PDB file of C-alpha atoms and ligand atoms in Angstrom:
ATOM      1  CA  UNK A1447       0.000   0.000   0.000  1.00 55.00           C
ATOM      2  CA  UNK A1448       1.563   3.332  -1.069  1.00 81.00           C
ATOM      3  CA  UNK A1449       1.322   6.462   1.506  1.00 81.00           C
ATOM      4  CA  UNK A1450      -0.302   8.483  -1.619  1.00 87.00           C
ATOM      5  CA  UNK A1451      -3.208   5.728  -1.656  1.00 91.00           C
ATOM      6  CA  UNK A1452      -3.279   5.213   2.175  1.00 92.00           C
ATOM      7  CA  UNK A1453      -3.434   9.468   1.779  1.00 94.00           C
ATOM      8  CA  UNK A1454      -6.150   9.254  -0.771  1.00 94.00           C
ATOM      9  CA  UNK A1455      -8.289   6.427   1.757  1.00 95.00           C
ATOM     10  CA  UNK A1456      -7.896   8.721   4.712  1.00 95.00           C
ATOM     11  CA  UNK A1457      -9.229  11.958   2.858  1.00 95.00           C
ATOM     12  CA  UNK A1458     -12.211   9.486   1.702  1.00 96.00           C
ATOM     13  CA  UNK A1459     -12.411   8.803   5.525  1.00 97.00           C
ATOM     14  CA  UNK A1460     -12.804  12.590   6.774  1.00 97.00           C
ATOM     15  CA  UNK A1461     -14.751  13.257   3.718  1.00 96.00           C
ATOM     16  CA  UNK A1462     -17.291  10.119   4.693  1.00 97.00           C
ATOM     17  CA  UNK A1463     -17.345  10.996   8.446  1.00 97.00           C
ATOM     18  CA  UNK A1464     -18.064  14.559   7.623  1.00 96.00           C
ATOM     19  CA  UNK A1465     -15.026  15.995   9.088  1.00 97.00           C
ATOM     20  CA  UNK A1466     -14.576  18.892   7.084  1.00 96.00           C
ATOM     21  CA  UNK A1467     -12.453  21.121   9.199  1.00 97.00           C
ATOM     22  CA  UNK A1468     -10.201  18.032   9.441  1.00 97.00           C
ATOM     23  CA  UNK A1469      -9.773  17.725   5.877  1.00 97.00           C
ATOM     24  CA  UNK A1470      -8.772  20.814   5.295  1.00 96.00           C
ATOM     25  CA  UNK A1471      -6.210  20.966   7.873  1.00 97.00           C
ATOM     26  CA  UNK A1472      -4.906  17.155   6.752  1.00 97.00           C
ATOM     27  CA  UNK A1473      -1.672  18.246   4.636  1.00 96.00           C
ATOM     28  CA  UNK A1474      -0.692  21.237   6.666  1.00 96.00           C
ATOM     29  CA  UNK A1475      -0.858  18.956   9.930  1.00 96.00           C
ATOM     30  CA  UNK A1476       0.732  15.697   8.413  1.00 96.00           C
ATOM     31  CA  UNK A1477       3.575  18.120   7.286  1.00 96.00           C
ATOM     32  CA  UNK A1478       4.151  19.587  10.592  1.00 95.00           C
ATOM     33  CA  UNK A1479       3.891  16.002  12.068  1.00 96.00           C
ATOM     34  CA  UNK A1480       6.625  14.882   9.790  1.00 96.00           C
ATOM     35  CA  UNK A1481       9.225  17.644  11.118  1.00 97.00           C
ATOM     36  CA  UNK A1482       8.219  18.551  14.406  1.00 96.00           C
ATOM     37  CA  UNK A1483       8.574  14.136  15.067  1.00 97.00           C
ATOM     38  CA  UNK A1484       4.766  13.959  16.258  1.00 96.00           C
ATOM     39  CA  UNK A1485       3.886  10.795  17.875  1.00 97.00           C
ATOM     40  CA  UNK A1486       0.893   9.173  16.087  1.00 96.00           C
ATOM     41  CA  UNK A1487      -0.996   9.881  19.060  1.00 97.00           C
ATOM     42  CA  UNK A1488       0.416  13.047  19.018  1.00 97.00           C
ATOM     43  CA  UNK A1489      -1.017  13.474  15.972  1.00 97.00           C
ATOM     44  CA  UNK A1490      -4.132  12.030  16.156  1.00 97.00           C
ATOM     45  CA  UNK A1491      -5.765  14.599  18.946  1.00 97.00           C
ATOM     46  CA  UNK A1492      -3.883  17.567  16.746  1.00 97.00           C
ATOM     47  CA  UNK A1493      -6.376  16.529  14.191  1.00 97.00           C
ATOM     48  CA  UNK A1494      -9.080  15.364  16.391  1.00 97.00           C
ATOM     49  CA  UNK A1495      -9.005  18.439  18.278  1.00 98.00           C
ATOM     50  CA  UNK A1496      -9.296  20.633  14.853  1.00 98.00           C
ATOM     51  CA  UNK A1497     -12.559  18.829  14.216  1.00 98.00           C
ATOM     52  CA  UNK A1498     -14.085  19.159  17.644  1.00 97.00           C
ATOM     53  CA  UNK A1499     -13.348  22.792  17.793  1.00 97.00           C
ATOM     54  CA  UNK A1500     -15.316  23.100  14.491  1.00 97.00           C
ATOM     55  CA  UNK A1501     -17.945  21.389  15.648  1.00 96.00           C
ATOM     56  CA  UNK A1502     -18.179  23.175  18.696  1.00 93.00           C
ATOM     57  CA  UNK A1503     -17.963  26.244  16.785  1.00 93.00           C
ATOM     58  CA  UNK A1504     -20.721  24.970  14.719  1.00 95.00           C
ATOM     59  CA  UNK A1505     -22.591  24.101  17.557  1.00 95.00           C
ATOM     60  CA  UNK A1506     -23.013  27.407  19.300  1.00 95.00           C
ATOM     61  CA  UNK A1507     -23.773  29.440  15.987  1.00 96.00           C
ATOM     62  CA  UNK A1508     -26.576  27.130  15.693  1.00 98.00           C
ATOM     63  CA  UNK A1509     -27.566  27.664  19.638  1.00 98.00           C
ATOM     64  CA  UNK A1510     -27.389  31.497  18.913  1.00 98.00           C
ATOM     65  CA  UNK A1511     -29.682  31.955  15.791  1.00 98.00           C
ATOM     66  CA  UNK A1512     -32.086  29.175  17.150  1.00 98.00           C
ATOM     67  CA  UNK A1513     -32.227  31.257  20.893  1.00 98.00           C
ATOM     68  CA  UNK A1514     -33.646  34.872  18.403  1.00 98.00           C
ATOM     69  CA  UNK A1515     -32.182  36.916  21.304  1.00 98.00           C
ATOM     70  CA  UNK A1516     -33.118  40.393  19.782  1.00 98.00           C
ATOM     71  CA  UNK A1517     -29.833  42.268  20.941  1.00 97.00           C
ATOM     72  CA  UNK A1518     -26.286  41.540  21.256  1.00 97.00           C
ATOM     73  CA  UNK A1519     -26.007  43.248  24.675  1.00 96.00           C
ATOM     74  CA  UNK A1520     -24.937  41.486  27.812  1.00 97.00           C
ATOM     75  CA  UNK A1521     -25.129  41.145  31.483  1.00 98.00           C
ATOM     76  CA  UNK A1522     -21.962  42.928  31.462  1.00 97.00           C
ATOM     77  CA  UNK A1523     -23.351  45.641  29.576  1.00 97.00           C
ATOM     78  CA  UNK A1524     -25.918  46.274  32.330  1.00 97.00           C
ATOM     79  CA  UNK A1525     -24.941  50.005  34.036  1.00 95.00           C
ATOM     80  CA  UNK A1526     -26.016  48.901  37.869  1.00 95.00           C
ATOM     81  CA  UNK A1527     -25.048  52.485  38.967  1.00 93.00           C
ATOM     82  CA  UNK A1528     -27.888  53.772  36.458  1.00 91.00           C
ATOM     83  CA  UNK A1529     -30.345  51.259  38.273  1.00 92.00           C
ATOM     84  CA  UNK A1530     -29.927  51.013  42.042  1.00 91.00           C
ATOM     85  CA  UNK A1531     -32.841  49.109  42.920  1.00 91.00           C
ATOM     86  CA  UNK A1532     -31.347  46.088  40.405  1.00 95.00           C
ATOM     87  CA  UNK A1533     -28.812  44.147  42.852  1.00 95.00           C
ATOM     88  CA  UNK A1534     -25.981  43.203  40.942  1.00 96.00           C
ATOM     89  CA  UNK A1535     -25.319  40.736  42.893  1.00 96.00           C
ATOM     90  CA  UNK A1536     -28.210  38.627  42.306  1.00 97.00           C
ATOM     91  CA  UNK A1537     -27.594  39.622  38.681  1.00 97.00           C
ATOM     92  CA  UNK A1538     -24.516  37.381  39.294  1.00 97.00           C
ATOM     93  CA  UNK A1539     -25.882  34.766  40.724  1.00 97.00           C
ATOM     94  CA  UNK A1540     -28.532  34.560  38.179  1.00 97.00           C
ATOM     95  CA  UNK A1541     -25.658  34.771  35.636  1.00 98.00           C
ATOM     96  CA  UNK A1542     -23.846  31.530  37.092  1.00 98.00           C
ATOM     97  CA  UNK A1543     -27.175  29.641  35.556  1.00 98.00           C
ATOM     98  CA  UNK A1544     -27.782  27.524  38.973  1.00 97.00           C
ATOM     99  CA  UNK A1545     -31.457  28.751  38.683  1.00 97.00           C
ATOM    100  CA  UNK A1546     -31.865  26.684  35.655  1.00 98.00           C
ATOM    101  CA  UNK A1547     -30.808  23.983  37.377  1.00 97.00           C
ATOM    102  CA  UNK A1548     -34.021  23.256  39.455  1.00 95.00           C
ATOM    103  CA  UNK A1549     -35.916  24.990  36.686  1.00 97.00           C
ATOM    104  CA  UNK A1550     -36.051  27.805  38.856  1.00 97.00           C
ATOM    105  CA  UNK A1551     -37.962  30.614  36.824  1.00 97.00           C
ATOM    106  CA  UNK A1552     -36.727  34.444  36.906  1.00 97.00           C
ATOM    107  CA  UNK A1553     -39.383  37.073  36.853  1.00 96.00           C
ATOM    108  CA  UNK A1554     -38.123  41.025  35.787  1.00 97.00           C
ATOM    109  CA  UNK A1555     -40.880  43.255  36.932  1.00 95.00           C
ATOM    110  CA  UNK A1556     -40.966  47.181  36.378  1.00 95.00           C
ATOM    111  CA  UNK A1557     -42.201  49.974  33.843  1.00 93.00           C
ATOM    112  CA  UNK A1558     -40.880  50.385  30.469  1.00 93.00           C
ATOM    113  CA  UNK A1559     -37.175  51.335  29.697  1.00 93.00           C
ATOM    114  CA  UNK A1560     -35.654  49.800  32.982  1.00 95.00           C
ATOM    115  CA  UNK A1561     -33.949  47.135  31.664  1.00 96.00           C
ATOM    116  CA  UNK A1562     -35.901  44.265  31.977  1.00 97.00           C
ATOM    117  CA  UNK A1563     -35.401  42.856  28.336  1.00 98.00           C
ATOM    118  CA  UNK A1564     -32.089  43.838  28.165  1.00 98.00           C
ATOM    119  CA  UNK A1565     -31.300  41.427  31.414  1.00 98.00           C
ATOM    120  CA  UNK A1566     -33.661  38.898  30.198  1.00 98.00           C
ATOM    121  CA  UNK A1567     -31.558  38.730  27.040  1.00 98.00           C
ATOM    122  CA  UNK A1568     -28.434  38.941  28.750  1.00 98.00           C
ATOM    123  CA  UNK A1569     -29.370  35.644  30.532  1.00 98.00           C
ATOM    124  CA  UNK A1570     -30.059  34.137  27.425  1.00 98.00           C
ATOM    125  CA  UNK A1571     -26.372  34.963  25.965  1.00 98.00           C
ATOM    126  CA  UNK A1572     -25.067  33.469  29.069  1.00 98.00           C
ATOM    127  CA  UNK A1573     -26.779  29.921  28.871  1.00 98.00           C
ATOM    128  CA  UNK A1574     -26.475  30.033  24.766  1.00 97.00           C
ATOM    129  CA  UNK A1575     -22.448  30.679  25.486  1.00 95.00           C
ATOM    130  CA  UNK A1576     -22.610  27.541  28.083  1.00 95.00           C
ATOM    131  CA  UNK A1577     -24.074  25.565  25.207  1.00 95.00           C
ATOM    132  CA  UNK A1578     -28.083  25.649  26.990  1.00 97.00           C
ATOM    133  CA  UNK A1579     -30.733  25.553  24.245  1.00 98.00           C
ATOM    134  CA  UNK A1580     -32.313  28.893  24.916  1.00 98.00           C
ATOM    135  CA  UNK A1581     -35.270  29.982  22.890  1.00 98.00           C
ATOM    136  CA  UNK A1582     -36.618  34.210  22.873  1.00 98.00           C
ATOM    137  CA  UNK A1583     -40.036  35.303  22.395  1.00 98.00           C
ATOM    138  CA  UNK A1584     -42.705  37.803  23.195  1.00 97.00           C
ATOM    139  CA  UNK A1585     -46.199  37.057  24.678  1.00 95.00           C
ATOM    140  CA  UNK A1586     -47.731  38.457  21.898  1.00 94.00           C
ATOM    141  CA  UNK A1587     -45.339  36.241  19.468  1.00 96.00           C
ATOM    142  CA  UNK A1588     -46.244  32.826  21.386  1.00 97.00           C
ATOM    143  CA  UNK A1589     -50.117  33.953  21.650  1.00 94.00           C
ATOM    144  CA  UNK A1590     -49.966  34.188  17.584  1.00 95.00           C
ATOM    145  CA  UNK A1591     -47.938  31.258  17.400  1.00 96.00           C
ATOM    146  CA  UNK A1592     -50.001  29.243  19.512  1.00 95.00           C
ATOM    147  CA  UNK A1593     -53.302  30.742  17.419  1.00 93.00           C
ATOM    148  CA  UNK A1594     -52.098  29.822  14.054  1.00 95.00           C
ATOM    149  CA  UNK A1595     -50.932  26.554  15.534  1.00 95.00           C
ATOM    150  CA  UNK A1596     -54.340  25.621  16.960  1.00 93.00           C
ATOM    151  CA  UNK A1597     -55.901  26.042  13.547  1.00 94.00           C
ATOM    152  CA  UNK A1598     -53.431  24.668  11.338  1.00 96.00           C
ATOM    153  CA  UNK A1599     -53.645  21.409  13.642  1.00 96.00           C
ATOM    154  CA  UNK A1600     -49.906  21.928  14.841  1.00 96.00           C
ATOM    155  CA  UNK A1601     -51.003  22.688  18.451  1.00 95.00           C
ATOM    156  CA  UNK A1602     -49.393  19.315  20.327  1.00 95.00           C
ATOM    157  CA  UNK A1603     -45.920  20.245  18.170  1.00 97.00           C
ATOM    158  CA  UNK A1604     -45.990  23.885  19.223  1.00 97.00           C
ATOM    159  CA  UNK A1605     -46.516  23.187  22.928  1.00 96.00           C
ATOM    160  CA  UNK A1606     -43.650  20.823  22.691  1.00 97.00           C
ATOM    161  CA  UNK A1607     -41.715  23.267  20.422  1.00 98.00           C
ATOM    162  CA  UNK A1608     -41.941  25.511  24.098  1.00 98.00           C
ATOM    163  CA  UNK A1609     -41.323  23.025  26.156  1.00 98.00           C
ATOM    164  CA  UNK A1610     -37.684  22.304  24.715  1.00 97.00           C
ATOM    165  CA  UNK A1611     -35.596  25.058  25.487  1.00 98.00           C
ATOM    166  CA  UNK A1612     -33.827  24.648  28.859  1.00 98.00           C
ATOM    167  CA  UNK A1613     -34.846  28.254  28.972  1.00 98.00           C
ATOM    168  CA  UNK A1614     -37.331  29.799  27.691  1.00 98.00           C
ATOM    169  CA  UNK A1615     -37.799  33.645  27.622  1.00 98.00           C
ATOM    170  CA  UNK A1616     -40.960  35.081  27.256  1.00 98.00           C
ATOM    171  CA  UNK A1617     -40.833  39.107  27.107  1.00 98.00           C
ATOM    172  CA  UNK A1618     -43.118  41.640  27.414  1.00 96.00           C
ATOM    173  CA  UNK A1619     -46.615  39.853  29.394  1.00 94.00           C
ATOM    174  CA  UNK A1620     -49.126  42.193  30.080  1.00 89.00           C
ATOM    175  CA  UNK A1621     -48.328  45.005  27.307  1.00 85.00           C
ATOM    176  CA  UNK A1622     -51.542  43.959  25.909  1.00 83.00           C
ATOM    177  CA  UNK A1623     -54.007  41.979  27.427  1.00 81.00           C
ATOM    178  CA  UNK A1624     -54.451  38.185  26.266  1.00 82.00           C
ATOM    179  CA  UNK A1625     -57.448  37.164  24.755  1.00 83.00           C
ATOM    180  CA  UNK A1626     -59.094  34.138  26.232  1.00 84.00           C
ATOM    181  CA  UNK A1627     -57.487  31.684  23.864  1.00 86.00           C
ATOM    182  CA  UNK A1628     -53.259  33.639  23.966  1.00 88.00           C
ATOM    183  CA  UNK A1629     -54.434  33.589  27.855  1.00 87.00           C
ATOM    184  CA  UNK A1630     -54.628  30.024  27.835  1.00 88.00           C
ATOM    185  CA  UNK A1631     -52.016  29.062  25.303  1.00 92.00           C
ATOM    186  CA  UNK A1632     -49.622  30.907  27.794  1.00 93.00           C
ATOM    187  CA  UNK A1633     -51.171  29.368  31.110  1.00 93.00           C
ATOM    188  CA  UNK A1634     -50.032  25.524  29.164  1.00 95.00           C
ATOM    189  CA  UNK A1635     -46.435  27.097  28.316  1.00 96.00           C
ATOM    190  CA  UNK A1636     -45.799  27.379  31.976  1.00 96.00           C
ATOM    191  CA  UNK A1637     -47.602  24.358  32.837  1.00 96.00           C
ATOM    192  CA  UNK A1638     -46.032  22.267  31.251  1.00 96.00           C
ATOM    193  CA  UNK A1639     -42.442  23.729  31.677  1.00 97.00           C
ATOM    194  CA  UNK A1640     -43.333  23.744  35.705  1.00 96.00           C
ATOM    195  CA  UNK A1641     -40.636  22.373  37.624  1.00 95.00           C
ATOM    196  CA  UNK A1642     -39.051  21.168  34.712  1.00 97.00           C
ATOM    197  CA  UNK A1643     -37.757  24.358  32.571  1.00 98.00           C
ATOM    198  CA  UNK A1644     -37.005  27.402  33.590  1.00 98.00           C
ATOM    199  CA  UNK A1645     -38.927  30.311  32.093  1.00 98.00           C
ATOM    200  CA  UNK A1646     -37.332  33.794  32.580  1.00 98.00           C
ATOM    201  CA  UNK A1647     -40.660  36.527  32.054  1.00 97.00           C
ATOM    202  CA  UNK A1648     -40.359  40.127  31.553  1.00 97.00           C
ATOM    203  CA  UNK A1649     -44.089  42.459  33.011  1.00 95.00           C
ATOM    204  CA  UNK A1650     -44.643  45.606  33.238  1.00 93.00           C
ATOM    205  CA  UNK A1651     -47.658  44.673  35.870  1.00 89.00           C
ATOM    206  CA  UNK A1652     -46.886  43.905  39.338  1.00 86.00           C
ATOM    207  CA  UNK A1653     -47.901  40.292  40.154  1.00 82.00           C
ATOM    208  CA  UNK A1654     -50.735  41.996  41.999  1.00 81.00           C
ATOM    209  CA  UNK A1655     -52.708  42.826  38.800  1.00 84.00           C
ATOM    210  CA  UNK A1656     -51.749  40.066  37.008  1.00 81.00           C
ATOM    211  CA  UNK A1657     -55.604  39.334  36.672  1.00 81.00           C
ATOM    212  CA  UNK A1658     -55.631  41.683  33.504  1.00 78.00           C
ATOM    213  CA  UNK A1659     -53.037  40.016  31.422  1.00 77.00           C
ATOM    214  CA  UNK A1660     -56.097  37.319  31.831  1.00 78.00           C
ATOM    215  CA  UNK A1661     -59.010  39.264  31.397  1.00 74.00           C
ATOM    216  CA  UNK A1662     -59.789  39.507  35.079  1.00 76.00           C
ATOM    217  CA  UNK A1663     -60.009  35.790  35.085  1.00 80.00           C
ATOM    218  CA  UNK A1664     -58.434  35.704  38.403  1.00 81.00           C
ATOM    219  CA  UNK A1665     -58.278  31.260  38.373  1.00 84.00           C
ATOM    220  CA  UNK A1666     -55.992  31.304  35.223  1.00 84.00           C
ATOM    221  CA  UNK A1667     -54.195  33.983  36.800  1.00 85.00           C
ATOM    222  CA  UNK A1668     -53.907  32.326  39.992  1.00 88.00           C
ATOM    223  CA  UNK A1669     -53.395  29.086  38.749  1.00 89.00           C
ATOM    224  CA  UNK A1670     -50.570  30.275  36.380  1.00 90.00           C
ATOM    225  CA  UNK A1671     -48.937  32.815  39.236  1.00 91.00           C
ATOM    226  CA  UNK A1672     -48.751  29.843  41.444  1.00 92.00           C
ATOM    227  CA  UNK A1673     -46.656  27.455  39.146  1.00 94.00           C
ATOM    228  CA  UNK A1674     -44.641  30.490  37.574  1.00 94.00           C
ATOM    229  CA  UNK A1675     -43.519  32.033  41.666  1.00 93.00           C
ATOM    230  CA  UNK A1676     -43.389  28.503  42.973  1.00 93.00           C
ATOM    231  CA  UNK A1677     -39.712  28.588  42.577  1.00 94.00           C
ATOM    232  CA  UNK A1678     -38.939  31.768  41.324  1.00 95.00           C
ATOM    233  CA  UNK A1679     -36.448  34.729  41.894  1.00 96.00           C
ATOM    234  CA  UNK A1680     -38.382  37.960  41.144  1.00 94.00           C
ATOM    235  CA  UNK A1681     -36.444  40.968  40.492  1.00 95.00           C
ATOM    236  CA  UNK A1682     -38.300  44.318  40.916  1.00 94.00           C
ATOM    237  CA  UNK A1683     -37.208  47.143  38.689  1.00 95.00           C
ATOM    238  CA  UNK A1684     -38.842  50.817  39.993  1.00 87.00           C
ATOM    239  CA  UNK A1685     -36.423  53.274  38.874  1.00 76.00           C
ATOM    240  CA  UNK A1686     -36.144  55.440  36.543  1.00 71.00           C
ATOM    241  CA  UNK A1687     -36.018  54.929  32.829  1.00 74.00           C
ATOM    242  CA  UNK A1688     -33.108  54.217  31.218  1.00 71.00           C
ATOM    243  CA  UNK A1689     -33.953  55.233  27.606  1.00 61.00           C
ATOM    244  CA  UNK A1690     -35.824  57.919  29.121  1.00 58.00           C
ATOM    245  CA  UNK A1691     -32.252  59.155  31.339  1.00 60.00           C
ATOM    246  CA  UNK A1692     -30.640  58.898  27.891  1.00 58.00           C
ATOM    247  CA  UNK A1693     -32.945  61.060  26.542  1.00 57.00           C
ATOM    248  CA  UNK A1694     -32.795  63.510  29.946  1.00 61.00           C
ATOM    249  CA  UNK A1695     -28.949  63.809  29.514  1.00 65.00           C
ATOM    250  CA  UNK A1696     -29.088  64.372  25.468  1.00 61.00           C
ATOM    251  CA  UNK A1697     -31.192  67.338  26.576  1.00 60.00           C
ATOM    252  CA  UNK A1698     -29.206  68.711  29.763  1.00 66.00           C
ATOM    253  CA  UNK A1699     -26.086  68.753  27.326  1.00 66.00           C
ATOM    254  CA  UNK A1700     -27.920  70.399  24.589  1.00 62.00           C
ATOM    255  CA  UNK A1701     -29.243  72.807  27.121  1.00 64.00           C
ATOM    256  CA  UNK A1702     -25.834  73.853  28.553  1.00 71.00           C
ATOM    257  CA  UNK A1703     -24.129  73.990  24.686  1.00 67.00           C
ATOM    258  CA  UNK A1704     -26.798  76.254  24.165  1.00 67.00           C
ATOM    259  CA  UNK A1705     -26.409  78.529  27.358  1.00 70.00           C
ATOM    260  CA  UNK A1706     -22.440  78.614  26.820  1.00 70.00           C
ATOM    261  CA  UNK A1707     -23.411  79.862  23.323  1.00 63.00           C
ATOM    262  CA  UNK A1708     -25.595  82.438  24.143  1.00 51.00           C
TER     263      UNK A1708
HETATM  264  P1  ADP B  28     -37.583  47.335  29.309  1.00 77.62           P
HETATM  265  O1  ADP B  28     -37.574  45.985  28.727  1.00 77.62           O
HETATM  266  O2  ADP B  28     -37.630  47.350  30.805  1.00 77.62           O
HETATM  267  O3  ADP B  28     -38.659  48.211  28.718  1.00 77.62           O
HETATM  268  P2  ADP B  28     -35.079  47.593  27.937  1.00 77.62           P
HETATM  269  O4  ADP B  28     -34.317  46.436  28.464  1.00 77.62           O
HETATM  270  O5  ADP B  28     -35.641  47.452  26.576  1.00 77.62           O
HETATM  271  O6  ADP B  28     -36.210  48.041  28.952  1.00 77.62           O
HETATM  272  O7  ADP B  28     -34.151  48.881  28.030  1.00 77.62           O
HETATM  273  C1  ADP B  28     -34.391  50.014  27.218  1.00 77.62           C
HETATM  274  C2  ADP B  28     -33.094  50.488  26.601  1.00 77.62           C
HETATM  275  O8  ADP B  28     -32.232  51.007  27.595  1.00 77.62           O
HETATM  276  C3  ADP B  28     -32.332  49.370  25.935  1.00 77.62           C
HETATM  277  O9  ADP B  28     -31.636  49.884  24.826  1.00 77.62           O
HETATM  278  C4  ADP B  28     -31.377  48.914  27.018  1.00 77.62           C
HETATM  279  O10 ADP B  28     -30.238  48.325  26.448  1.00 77.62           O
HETATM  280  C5  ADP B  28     -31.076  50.207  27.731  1.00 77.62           C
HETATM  281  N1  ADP B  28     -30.884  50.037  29.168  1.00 77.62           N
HETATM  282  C6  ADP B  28     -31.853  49.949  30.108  1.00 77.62           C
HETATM  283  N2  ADP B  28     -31.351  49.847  31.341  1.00 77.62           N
HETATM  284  C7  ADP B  28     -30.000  49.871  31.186  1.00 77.62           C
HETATM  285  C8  ADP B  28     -28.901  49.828  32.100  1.00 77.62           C
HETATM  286  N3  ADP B  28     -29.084  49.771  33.436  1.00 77.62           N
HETATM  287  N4  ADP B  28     -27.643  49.881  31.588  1.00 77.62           N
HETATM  288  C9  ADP B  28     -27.455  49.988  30.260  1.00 77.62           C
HETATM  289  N5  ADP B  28     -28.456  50.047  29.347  1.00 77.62           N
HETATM  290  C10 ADP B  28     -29.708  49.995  29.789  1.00 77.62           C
HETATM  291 MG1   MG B  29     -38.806  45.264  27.241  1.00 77.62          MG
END
């Protein structure tokens, strides 16, 4: 057997298994073996470990577009100093993922432009960068899903499509009030997630009014409050808003440029 056919086999190999990265880096690595005197084990997890990094690589693209996080900021772009009534060290905490481990669910509660999406979505970078299936979505998105679902005949799928994710983020619940049917669709999401998958929720309602989001039908409201605080950290927001600040200080320092002007 000559080492061009026993080449030729082995590229047939990589090509067979799928090992594309592998491939590629075949000549460049068998080269290197040859001077640097690698053992064939040596070798081996040089090559190996070329593959695996691709795949990883792979992996976690995949994890990100599936997850639909709608912006690329982070935990660690969170300005705590802007937002004193957020701890940062529970932020931490939540960051380290244990929650998810006892499908703990995380609820964000405050008025609009405090924050809450952005540190829902910052949770969901940190379990799609520790390789968790994480999955992003409005109320209003998963009452339409869950609408055309039920009358396309797609409504068992769909209820397991949101019971995958190890965490599921559901943003924005009580913006607009559910009909009966969203209402519902919603109250099975969390069902059937209880104690199993963690569901991290972003209101603008304190739990106490919670009965609107469900057109004042306080059992579904109950009966959904009960599995979703079970185990639950709740994290109340009441400051100010941020975009509104932003919009404050863009204002202050036109004010002043025009004072030193004048
Ligand atoms: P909410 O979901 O509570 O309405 P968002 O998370 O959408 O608020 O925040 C509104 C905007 O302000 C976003 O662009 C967000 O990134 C930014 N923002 C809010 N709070 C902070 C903060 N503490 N530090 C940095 N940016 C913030
Ligand atoms: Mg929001």
């Amino acid at each position: 057997m000559s080492a061009s056919s026993d080449y030729q086999r082995l590229r047939a190999h990589l090509a067979f298994l799928r090992m594309a990265a592998a491939a590629e880096a075949l000549p460049g690595m068998l080269a290197e073996a040859t001077t640097a005197k690698l053992s064939h084990s040596a070798f081996l997890e040089r090559l190996l470990a070329i593959e695996v990094e691709a795949t990883d690589e792979r992996r976690r693209a995949s994890l990100a577009r599936f997850a639909s996080l709608p912006s690329p900021f982070t935990l660690a772009d969170f300005d705590f100093s802007a937002q004193p009534s957020v701890d940062p060290k529970l932020i931490a905490e939540l960051g380290t993922l244990r929650f998810v481990e006892d499908a703990t669910n995380v609820l964000f509660i405050g008025p609009p432009g405090v924050g809450k999406t952005m540190l829902a979505v910052g949770l969901g970078h940190v379990a799609v960068a520790a390789g968790m299936r994480a999955y992003y979505t409005t109320a209003s998105e998963l009452a339409a899903r869950c609408h055309r679902a039920a009358l396309e005949g797609r409504w068992a799928t769909t209820m397991r499509f949101y019971a995958g994710p190890r965490v599921l983020i559901v943003d924005e619940v009580g913006y607009l009030p559910l009909p009966a049917e969203a209402a519902s669709a919603l109250f099975q999401v969390v069902s059937q997630r209880y104690l199993k998958g963690s569901i991290v929720l972003t209101t603008n309602l304190g739990i106490a009014s919670w009965g609107k989001v469900f057109n004042d039908d306080a059992m579904v409201a109950g009966a959904m409050l009960d599995r979703l605080l079970h185990r639950s950290v709740v994290v109340n927001i009441d400051g100010d808003s941020y975009r509104m600040r932003s919009h404050r200080a863009r204002a202050e320092a036109t004010r002043k440029a025009v004072a030193s002007h004048g």
